[in-house]
PDB file of C-alpha atoms and ligand atoms in Angstrom:
ATOM      1  CA  MET A   1     131.766  55.209  86.142  1.00  0.00           C
ATOM      2  CA  THR A   2     130.465  52.806  88.727  1.00  0.00           C
ATOM      3  CA  ALA A   3     130.394  49.499  86.710  1.00  0.00           C
ATOM      4  CA  ASN A   4     131.878  47.482  89.521  1.00  0.00           C
ATOM      5  CA  CYS A   5     130.049  48.655  92.632  1.00  0.00           C
ATOM      6  CA  THR A   6     127.252  46.888  94.686  1.00  0.00           C
ATOM      7  CA  LEU A   7     124.779  48.875  92.820  1.00  0.00           C
ATOM      8  CA  ALA A   8     125.466  47.490  89.363  1.00  0.00           C
ATOM      9  CA  ILE A   9     125.085  43.934  90.178  1.00  0.00           C
ATOM     10  CA  PRO A  10     122.488  42.722  87.752  1.00  0.00           C
ATOM     11  CA  GLY A  11     119.356  41.243  88.894  1.00  0.00           C
ATOM     12  CA  ILE A  12     119.349  42.864  92.162  1.00  0.00           C
ATOM     13  CA  GLY A  13     115.771  43.866  91.799  1.00  0.00           C
ATOM     14  CA  ARG A  14     114.573  47.261  92.956  1.00  0.00           C
ATOM     15  CA  ARG A  15     112.417  49.919  91.517  1.00  0.00           C
ATOM     16  CA  GLY A  16     114.131  52.840  90.122  1.00  0.00           C
ATOM     17  CA  ILE A  17     114.434  56.130  92.122  1.00  0.00           C
ATOM     18  CA  PRO A  18     112.659  59.319  91.149  1.00  0.00           C
ATOM     19  CA  LEU A  19     115.157  61.919  91.830  1.00  0.00           C
ATOM     20  CA  VAL A  20     114.075  65.491  91.365  1.00  0.00           C
ATOM     21  CA  VAL A  21     116.707  68.212  91.074  1.00  0.00           C
ATOM     22  CA  SER A  22     115.353  71.813  91.148  1.00  0.00           C
ATOM     23  CA  ALA A  23     117.190  74.927  91.715  1.00  0.00           C
ATOM     24  CA  PRO A  24     116.343  78.734  90.902  1.00  0.00           C
ATOM     25  CA  SER A  25     117.410  79.756  87.420  1.00  0.00           C
ATOM     26  CA  GLY A  26     121.097  79.836  87.179  1.00  0.00           C
ATOM     27  CA  GLY A  27     121.499  77.823  90.190  1.00  0.00           C
ATOM     28  CA  GLY A  28     123.342  74.955  88.410  1.00  0.00           C
ATOM     29  CA  LYS A  29     120.853  72.100  87.916  1.00  0.00           C
ATOM     30  CA  THR A  30     121.515  71.557  84.259  1.00  0.00           C
ATOM     31  CA  THR A  31     125.424  71.480  84.858  1.00  0.00           C
ATOM     32  CA  LEU A  32     124.987  69.077  87.785  1.00  0.00           C
ATOM     33  CA  CYS A  33     122.383  66.789  86.194  1.00  0.00           C
ATOM     34  CA  ARG A  34     124.848  66.537  83.143  1.00  0.00           C
ATOM     35  CA  LYS A  35     127.587  65.655  85.501  1.00  0.00           C
ATOM     36  CA  LEU A  36     125.706  62.803  87.258  1.00  0.00           C
ATOM     37  CA  MET A  37     124.625  61.161  84.152  1.00  0.00           C
ATOM     38  CA  ALA A  38     128.174  61.164  82.861  1.00  0.00           C
ATOM     39  CA  ASP A  39     129.392  59.951  86.152  1.00  0.00           C
ATOM     40  CA  LEU A  40     126.926  57.246  87.076  1.00  0.00           C
ATOM     41  CA  SER A  41     125.175  54.901  84.872  1.00  0.00           C
ATOM     42  CA  GLY A  42     121.749  53.431  85.531  1.00  0.00           C
ATOM     43  CA  VAL A  43     120.261  57.018  85.929  1.00  0.00           C
ATOM     44  CA  GLU A  44     118.458  58.670  82.782  1.00  0.00           C
ATOM     45  CA  PHE A  45     117.197  62.209  82.078  1.00  0.00           C
ATOM     46  CA  SER A  46     113.298  62.727  81.872  1.00  0.00           C
ATOM     47  CA  VAL A  47     112.847  65.116  78.921  1.00  0.00           C
ATOM     48  CA  SER A  48     110.006  67.324  79.459  1.00  0.00           C
ATOM     49  CA  HIS A  49     107.378  68.869  77.232  1.00  0.00           C
ATOM     50  CA  THR A  50     107.442  72.702  76.859  1.00  0.00           C
ATOM     51  CA  THR A  51     105.573  75.517  74.948  1.00  0.00           C
ATOM     52  CA  ARG A  52     108.867  77.785  75.063  1.00  0.00           C
ATOM     53  CA  ALA A  53     110.932  78.260  72.217  1.00  0.00           C
ATOM     54  CA  LEU A  54     113.964  76.124  71.309  1.00  0.00           C
ATOM     55  CA  ARG A  55     117.218  78.136  72.690  1.00  0.00           C
ATOM     56  CA  GLY A  56     120.798  77.850  71.179  1.00  0.00           C
ATOM     57  CA  ARG A  57     121.935  74.635  70.866  1.00  0.00           C
ATOM     58  CA  GLU A  58     119.065  72.832  72.225  1.00  0.00           C
ATOM     59  CA  GLN A  59     117.484  69.904  70.440  1.00  0.00           C
ATOM     60  CA  ASP A  60     114.107  68.722  69.928  1.00  0.00           C
ATOM     61  CA  GLY A  61     113.572  65.474  71.578  1.00  0.00           C
ATOM     62  CA  VAL A  62     116.676  65.611  73.517  1.00  0.00           C
ATOM     63  CA  ASP A  63     116.591  68.747  75.702  1.00  0.00           C
ATOM     64  CA  TYR A  64     112.861  69.219  75.623  1.00  0.00           C
ATOM     65  CA  HIS A  65     109.791  68.091  73.311  1.00  0.00           C
ATOM     66  CA  PHE A  66     108.990  71.589  72.007  1.00  0.00           C
ATOM     67  CA  VAL A  67     105.404  71.597  71.547  1.00  0.00           C
ATOM     68  CA  ASP A  68     102.840  74.450  70.824  1.00  0.00           C
ATOM     69  CA  ASP A  69     100.010  75.456  73.104  1.00  0.00           C
ATOM     70  CA  VAL A  70      97.584  73.306  71.231  1.00  0.00           C
ATOM     71  CA  GLU A  71      99.372  70.212  71.767  1.00  0.00           C
ATOM     72  CA  PHE A  72     100.377  70.948  75.376  1.00  0.00           C
ATOM     73  CA  SER A  73      96.540  71.700  76.159  1.00  0.00           C
ATOM     74  CA  LYS A  74      95.684  68.116  74.348  1.00  0.00           C
ATOM     75  CA  LEU A  75      98.031  66.315  76.437  1.00  0.00           C
ATOM     76  CA  VAL A  76      96.882  68.008  79.756  1.00  0.00           C
ATOM     77  CA  ALA A  77      93.261  66.990  78.726  1.00  0.00           C
ATOM     78  CA  GLU A  78      94.274  63.330  77.860  1.00  0.00           C
ATOM     79  CA  ASP A  79      95.705  63.567  81.550  1.00  0.00           C
ATOM     80  CA  ALA A  80      99.112  62.541  79.857  1.00  0.00           C
ATOM     81  CA  PHE A  81     101.304  64.429  82.333  1.00  0.00           C
ATOM     82  CA  LEU A  82     102.627  63.249  85.671  1.00  0.00           C
ATOM     83  CA  GLU A  83     103.083  66.720  86.564  1.00  0.00           C
ATOM     84  CA  TRP A  84     102.831  70.008  84.971  1.00  0.00           C
ATOM     85  CA  ALA A  85     103.172  73.705  85.744  1.00  0.00           C
ATOM     86  CA  GLN A  86     103.392  77.203  84.366  1.00  0.00           C
ATOM     87  CA  VAL A  87     107.162  78.577  84.771  1.00  0.00           C
ATOM     88  CA  HIS A  88     108.496  81.945  83.791  1.00  0.00           C
ATOM     89  CA  GLY A  89     105.206  82.508  81.685  1.00  0.00           C
ATOM     90  CA  GLN A  90     105.647  79.007  79.546  1.00  0.00           C
ATOM     91  CA  ARG A  91     104.148  75.600  80.366  1.00  0.00           C
ATOM     92  CA  TYR A  92     106.293  72.604  81.073  1.00  0.00           C
ATOM     93  CA  GLY A  93     105.471  68.820  81.807  1.00  0.00           C
ATOM     94  CA  THR A  94     106.686  65.810  82.406  1.00  0.00           C
ATOM     95  CA  HIS A  95     104.803  62.922  80.427  1.00  0.00           C
ATOM     96  CA  GLN A  96     104.015  59.824  82.471  1.00  0.00           C
ATOM     97  CA  ARG A  97     105.841  57.652  80.162  1.00  0.00           C
ATOM     98  CA  GLU A  98     109.336  59.378  81.368  1.00  0.00           C
ATOM     99  CA  ALA A  99     108.699  57.334  84.732  1.00  0.00           C
ATOM    100  CA  ASP A 100     106.636  54.278  83.514  1.00  0.00           C
ATOM    101  CA  SER A 101     109.194  53.414  80.943  1.00  0.00           C
ATOM    102  CA  ARG A 102     112.207  53.314  83.390  1.00  0.00           C
ATOM    103  CA  LEU A 103     111.025  53.132  87.339  1.00  0.00           C
ATOM    104  CA  PRO A 104     109.745  49.486  86.889  1.00  0.00           C
ATOM    105  CA  LEU A 105     113.030  48.609  84.949  1.00  0.00           C
ATOM    106  CA  GLY A 106     115.083  49.562  88.027  1.00  0.00           C
ATOM    107  CA  LEU A 107     116.530  52.746  86.155  1.00  0.00           C
ATOM    108  CA  ASP A 108     116.815  55.727  88.089  1.00  0.00           C
ATOM    109  CA  VAL A 109     114.967  59.015  86.760  1.00  0.00           C
ATOM    110  CA  LEU A 110     116.333  62.443  86.870  1.00  0.00           C
ATOM    111  CA  PHE A 111     113.621  65.110  86.741  1.00  0.00           C
ATOM    112  CA  ASP A 112     114.959  68.755  86.220  1.00  0.00           C
ATOM    113  CA  ILE A 113     111.857  70.372  86.871  1.00  0.00           C
ATOM    114  CA  ASP A 114     110.546  73.603  89.120  1.00  0.00           C
ATOM    115  CA  ILE A 115     109.350  73.018  92.649  1.00  0.00           C
ATOM    116  CA  GLN A 116     105.780  73.042  91.704  1.00  0.00           C
ATOM    117  CA  GLY A 117     106.665  69.956  89.723  1.00  0.00           C
ATOM    118  CA  GLY A 118     108.522  68.512  92.538  1.00  0.00           C
ATOM    119  CA  ARG A 119     105.631  68.952  94.859  1.00  0.00           C
ATOM    120  CA  GLN A 120     103.289  67.066  92.346  1.00  0.00           C
ATOM    121  CA  ILE A 121     105.393  64.328  91.561  1.00  0.00           C
ATOM    122  CA  ALA A 122     106.243  63.804  95.374  1.00  0.00           C
ATOM    123  CA  ALA A 123     102.557  63.515  95.836  1.00  0.00           C
ATOM    124  CA  ARG A 124     101.967  60.833  93.040  1.00  0.00           C
ATOM    125  CA  ILE A 125     105.327  58.731  93.836  1.00  0.00           C
ATOM    126  CA  PRO A 126     105.894  58.903  97.341  1.00  0.00           C
ATOM    127  CA  ASP A 127     109.407  57.511  97.613  1.00  0.00           C
ATOM    128  CA  THR A 128     110.603  60.262  95.282  1.00  0.00           C
ATOM    129  CA  VAL A 129     113.748  62.131  96.465  1.00  0.00           C
ATOM    130  CA  LEU A 130     113.735  65.971  96.319  1.00  0.00           C
ATOM    131  CA  VAL A 131     116.874  67.746  95.823  1.00  0.00           C
ATOM    132  CA  PHE A 132     117.229  71.595  96.012  1.00  0.00           C
ATOM    133  CA  VAL A 133     120.249  73.394  94.680  1.00  0.00           C
ATOM    134  CA  LEU A 134     120.969  76.841  95.968  1.00  0.00           C
ATOM    135  CA  PRO A 135     123.527  79.311  94.831  1.00  0.00           C
ATOM    136  CA  PRO A 136     126.364  80.594  97.191  1.00  0.00           C
ATOM    137  CA  ASP A 137     124.747  84.059  97.469  1.00  0.00           C
ATOM    138  CA  MET A 138     122.503  86.303  95.180  1.00  0.00           C
ATOM    139  CA  ALA A 139     125.445  88.318  93.582  1.00  0.00           C
ATOM    140  CA  THR A 140     127.088  84.977  92.309  1.00  0.00           C
ATOM    141  CA  LEU A 141     123.488  83.916  90.987  1.00  0.00           C
ATOM    142  CA  GLU A 142     123.238  86.967  89.130  1.00  0.00           C
ATOM    143  CA  MET A 143     126.766  86.795  87.682  1.00  0.00           C
ATOM    144  CA  ARG A 144     126.276  83.177  86.646  1.00  0.00           C
ATOM    145  CA  LEU A 145     123.012  84.229  84.680  1.00  0.00           C
ATOM    146  CA  ARG A 146     124.814  86.785  82.937  1.00  0.00           C
ATOM    147  CA  ASN A 147     127.836  84.824  82.124  1.00  0.00           C
ATOM    148  CA  ARG A 148     125.572  82.021  80.529  1.00  0.00           C
ATOM    149  CA  LYS A 149     124.556  84.918  77.987  1.00  0.00           C
ATOM    150  CA  SER A 150     121.375  83.124  77.267  1.00  0.00           C
ATOM    151  CA  ASP A 151     118.772  85.744  78.902  1.00  0.00           C
ATOM    152  CA  SER A 152     118.233  89.311  78.408  1.00  0.00           C
ATOM    153  CA  ASP A 153     118.759  91.876  81.268  1.00  0.00           C
ATOM    154  CA  ASP A 154     114.812  91.896  81.697  1.00  0.00           C
ATOM    155  CA  VAL A 155     114.780  88.167  82.142  1.00  0.00           C
ATOM    156  CA  ILE A 156     117.421  88.041  84.438  1.00  0.00           C
ATOM    157  CA  ALA A 157     115.867  90.499  86.651  1.00  0.00           C
ATOM    158  CA  ARG A 158     112.687  88.446  86.726  1.00  0.00           C
ATOM    159  CA  ARG A 159     114.407  85.397  87.233  1.00  0.00           C
ATOM    160  CA  LEU A 160     116.341  86.917  90.389  1.00  0.00           C
ATOM    161  CA  VAL A 161     113.107  88.000  91.708  1.00  0.00           C
ATOM    162  CA  ALA A 162     111.744  84.535  91.306  1.00  0.00           C
ATOM    163  CA  ALA A 163     114.903  82.860  92.911  1.00  0.00           C
ATOM    164  CA  ARG A 164     114.136  84.382  96.002  1.00  0.00           C
ATOM    165  CA  ALA A 165     110.571  83.155  96.292  1.00  0.00           C
ATOM    166  CA  GLU A 166     111.763  79.458  94.961  1.00  0.00           C
ATOM    167  CA  MET A 167     114.466  79.210  97.565  1.00  0.00           C
ATOM    168  CA  GLU A 168     111.776  80.129 100.453  1.00  0.00           C
ATOM    169  CA  ALA A 169     109.367  77.971  99.367  1.00  0.00           C
ATOM    170  CA  ALA A 170     111.458  74.879  98.863  1.00  0.00           C
ATOM    171  CA  SER A 171     111.292  73.794 102.498  1.00  0.00           C
ATOM    172  CA  PHE A 172     109.501  70.552 101.604  1.00  0.00           C
ATOM    173  CA  TYR A 173     112.649  69.316  99.803  1.00  0.00           C
ATOM    174  CA  THR A 174     114.392  66.311 101.247  1.00  0.00           C
ATOM    175  CA  HIS A 175     118.065  67.336 100.145  1.00  0.00           C
ATOM    176  CA  PHE A 176     119.718  70.667  99.856  1.00  0.00           C
ATOM    177  CA  ILE A 177     123.059  71.447  98.186  1.00  0.00           C
ATOM    178  CA  VAL A 178     124.723  74.702  98.246  1.00  0.00           C
ATOM    179  CA  ASN A 179     126.532  74.952  94.610  1.00  0.00           C
ATOM    180  CA  ASP A 180     129.438  77.160  95.386  1.00  0.00           C
ATOM    181  CA  ASP A 181     132.401  74.618  94.321  1.00  0.00           C
ATOM    182  CA  LEU A 182     130.888  72.528  91.240  1.00  0.00           C
ATOM    183  CA  GLU A 183     133.136  69.449  92.149  1.00  0.00           C
ATOM    184  CA  ARG A 184     131.894  69.571  95.743  1.00  0.00           C
ATOM    185  CA  ALA A 185     128.200  69.969  94.964  1.00  0.00           C
ATOM    186  CA  HIS A 186     128.526  67.074  92.192  1.00  0.00           C
ATOM    187  CA  GLU A 187     130.065  64.796  94.894  1.00  0.00           C
ATOM    188  CA  GLU A 188     127.236  65.647  97.106  1.00  0.00           C
ATOM    189  CA  LEU A 189     124.520  65.011  94.422  1.00  0.00           C
ATOM    190  CA  ARG A 190     126.174  61.840  93.452  1.00  0.00           C
ATOM    191  CA  SER A 191     126.348  60.594  97.254  1.00  0.00           C
ATOM    192  CA  ILE A 192     122.601  61.428  97.556  1.00  0.00           C
ATOM    193  CA  LEU A 193     121.898  58.953  94.624  1.00  0.00           C
ATOM    194  CA  ILE A 194     124.267  56.178  95.859  1.00  0.00           C
ATOM    195  CA  ALA A 195     123.027  56.350  99.244  1.00  0.00           C
ATOM    196  CA  GLU A 196     119.351  56.141  98.036  1.00  0.00           C
ATOM    197  CA  ARG A 197     120.425  53.173  96.093  1.00  0.00           C
ATOM    198  CA  LEU A 198     121.975  51.422  98.765  1.00  0.00           C
ATOM    199  CA  ARG A 199     118.841  52.149 100.902  1.00  0.00           C
ATOM    200  CA  ARG A 200     116.664  50.088  98.593  1.00  0.00           C
ATOM    201  CA  LEU A 201     118.299  47.189  97.474  1.00  0.00           C
ATOM    202  CA  ASP A 202     116.417  44.180  97.871  1.00  0.00           C
ATOM    203  CA  HIS A 203     117.937  42.217 100.866  1.00  0.00           C
ATOM    204  CA  HIS A 204     116.669  38.571  99.576  1.00  0.00           C
ATOM    205  CA  ALA A 205     117.862  39.354  96.039  1.00  0.00           C
ATOM    206  CA  LEU A 206     121.331  40.389  97.189  1.00  0.00           C
ATOM    207  CA  VAL A 207     121.823  37.691  99.849  1.00  0.00           C
ATOM    208  CA  ASN A 208     120.968  34.974  97.216  1.00  0.00           C
ATOM    209  CA  HIS A 209     123.226  36.677  94.660  1.00  0.00           C
ATOM    210  CA  VAL A 210     126.176  36.304  97.404  1.00  0.00           C
ATOM    211  CA  LEU A 211     125.288  32.593  98.315  1.00  0.00           C
ATOM    212  CA  THR A 212     125.001  31.565  94.563  1.00  0.00           C
ATOM    213  CA  ARG A 213     127.823  33.549  93.074  1.00  0.00           C
ATOM    214  CA  SER A 214     130.827  31.496  91.821  1.00  0.00           C
ATOM    215  CA  ALA A 215     134.342  33.056  92.781  1.00  0.00           C
ATOM    216  CA  PRO A 216     135.588  35.467  90.101  1.00  0.00           C
TER     217      PRO A 216
HETATM  218  P1  ADP B   1     120.261  76.074  85.840  1.00  0.00           P
HETATM  219  O1  ADP B   1     120.215  74.898  84.809  1.00  0.00           O
HETATM  220  O2  ADP B   1     119.945  75.803  87.179  1.00  0.00           O
HETATM  221  O3  ADP B   1     119.617  77.257  84.990  1.00  0.00           O
HETATM  222  P2  ADP B   1     123.041  76.278  84.745  1.00  0.00           P
HETATM  223  O4  ADP B   1     123.641  74.740  84.897  1.00  0.00           O
HETATM  224  O5  ADP B   1     122.811  76.586  83.454  1.00  0.00           O
HETATM  225  O6  ADP B   1     121.953  76.449  85.923  1.00  0.00           O
HETATM  226  O7  ADP B   1     124.301  77.126  85.264  1.00  0.00           O
HETATM  227  C1  ADP B   1     124.369  78.473  85.300  1.00  0.00           C
HETATM  228  C2  ADP B   1     125.714  79.100  84.851  1.00  0.00           C
HETATM  229  O8  ADP B   1     126.462  78.830  85.902  1.00  0.00           O
HETATM  230  C3  ADP B   1     126.127  78.195  83.559  1.00  0.00           C
HETATM  231  O9  ADP B   1     126.894  79.040  82.850  1.00  0.00           O
HETATM  232  C4  ADP B   1     127.154  77.210  84.490  1.00  0.00           C
HETATM  233  O10 ADP B   1     128.262  76.898  83.643  1.00  0.00           O
HETATM  234  C5  ADP B   1     127.440  78.001  85.566  1.00  0.00           C
HETATM  235  N1  ADP B   1     127.793  77.197  86.881  1.00  0.00           N
HETATM  236  C6  ADP B   1     127.063  76.191  87.256  1.00  0.00           C
HETATM  237  N2  ADP B   1     127.534  75.879  88.655  1.00  0.00           N
HETATM  238  C7  ADP B   1     128.737  76.455  88.753  1.00  0.00           C
HETATM  239  C8  ADP B   1     129.737  76.645  89.677  1.00  0.00           C
HETATM  240  N3  ADP B   1     129.528  75.693  91.018  1.00  0.00           N
HETATM  241  N4  ADP B   1     130.631  77.385  89.773  1.00  0.00           N
HETATM  242  C9  ADP B   1     130.914  78.202  88.643  1.00  0.00           C
HETATM  243  N5  ADP B   1     129.889  78.225  87.640  1.00  0.00           N
HETATM  244  C10 ADP B   1     128.903  77.450  87.731  1.00  0.00           C
HETATM  245  P1  5GP B   2     114.191  76.538  81.368  1.00  0.00           P
HETATM  246  O1  5GP B   2     113.055  77.267  80.216  1.00  0.00           O
HETATM  247  O2  5GP B   2     115.415  77.508  81.859  1.00  0.00           O
HETATM  248  O3  5GP B   2     114.883  75.267  80.754  1.00  0.00           O
HETATM  249  O4  5GP B   2     113.478  76.039  82.458  1.00  0.00           O
HETATM  250  C1  5GP B   2     112.756  76.934  83.353  1.00  0.00           C
HETATM  251  C2  5GP B   2     112.192  76.152  84.362  1.00  0.00           C
HETATM  252  O5  5GP B   2     111.273  75.190  84.258  1.00  0.00           O
HETATM  253  C3  5GP B   2     113.257  75.357  85.373  1.00  0.00           C
HETATM  254  O6  5GP B   2     113.320  75.491  86.627  1.00  0.00           O
HETATM  255  C4  5GP B   2     113.342  73.991  84.818  1.00  0.00           C
HETATM  256  O7  5GP B   2     113.715  72.996  86.157  1.00  0.00           O
HETATM  257  C5  5GP B   2     111.656  74.119  84.904  1.00  0.00           C
HETATM  258  N1  5GP B   2     111.307  72.892  84.280  1.00  0.00           N
HETATM  259  C6  5GP B   2     111.625  72.171  83.120  1.00  0.00           C
HETATM  260  N2  5GP B   2     110.908  71.215  82.839  1.00  0.00           N
HETATM  261  C7  5GP B   2     109.941  71.062  83.383  1.00  0.00           C
HETATM  262  C8  5GP B   2     108.664  70.172  83.882  1.00  0.00           C
HETATM  263  O8  5GP B   2     108.506  69.167  83.123  1.00  0.00           O
HETATM  264  N3  5GP B   2     107.905  70.642  84.662  1.00  0.00           N
HETATM  265  C9  5GP B   2     108.219  71.668  85.653  1.00  0.00           C
HETATM  266  N4  5GP B   2     107.377  71.694  86.521  1.00  0.00           N
HETATM  267  N5  5GP B   2     109.221  72.356  85.487  1.00  0.00           N
HETATM  268  C10 5GP B   2     109.998  72.374  84.315  1.00  0.00           C
END
């Protein structure tokens, strides 16, 4: 944990950082997002809405808000989503409140979304940090998808085709990480967030803190 670093000084006002992490399916974004949140405080996961069915050990309200097509369409009509997109034949969306309830409080928000969503969030929140995670090579990506044992051969074949297109279309992302070694990839994602936090510290609040602080 980073409880005692510059970034954890209370009252050093800054808005939270919108951090989008995208990758082709199997690229490792779920693994990296979990590790990041276990390692750093002050960053929270945006729980998306989806029309796809709950998988394995997923929990409603924790991994996703699982909704039917009617409910999703209702939220679209109400303009409730910060972004939404059709991904692998299902609809996924980020509710506006995932950002609104945290960013003004200085909490960073991690969005595990696809590149269509990344493009939409970046258009609506200009200081969004866009991180794209790539697998080391296509054979490794296929092996990771197979080892995960959550998808059929058919689905894996479709995801591999989509992976190529997603990687090629991600040129507008601001940061890229190749997820070969998990610890190194984690360190890189962590470094991106820490550097962004340092970049956004409120100078006046920071100086005031130093000047008025009593010795420990
Ligand atoms: P995504 O969320 O992008 O679809 P996951 O995080 O589910 O990808 O990762 C896909 C699979 O690959 C998981 O079984 C995960 O444990 C594994 N994995 C992720 N990163 C690495 C890595 N650097 N080395 C080996 N296996 C990895
Ligand atoms: P999965 O069904 O494997 O959890 O996710 C499939 C894809 O949908 C992943 O690329 C994931 O990042 C993306 N995704 C998840 N939630 C959202 C969302 O709210 N919006 C968008 N645009 N994509 C999402």
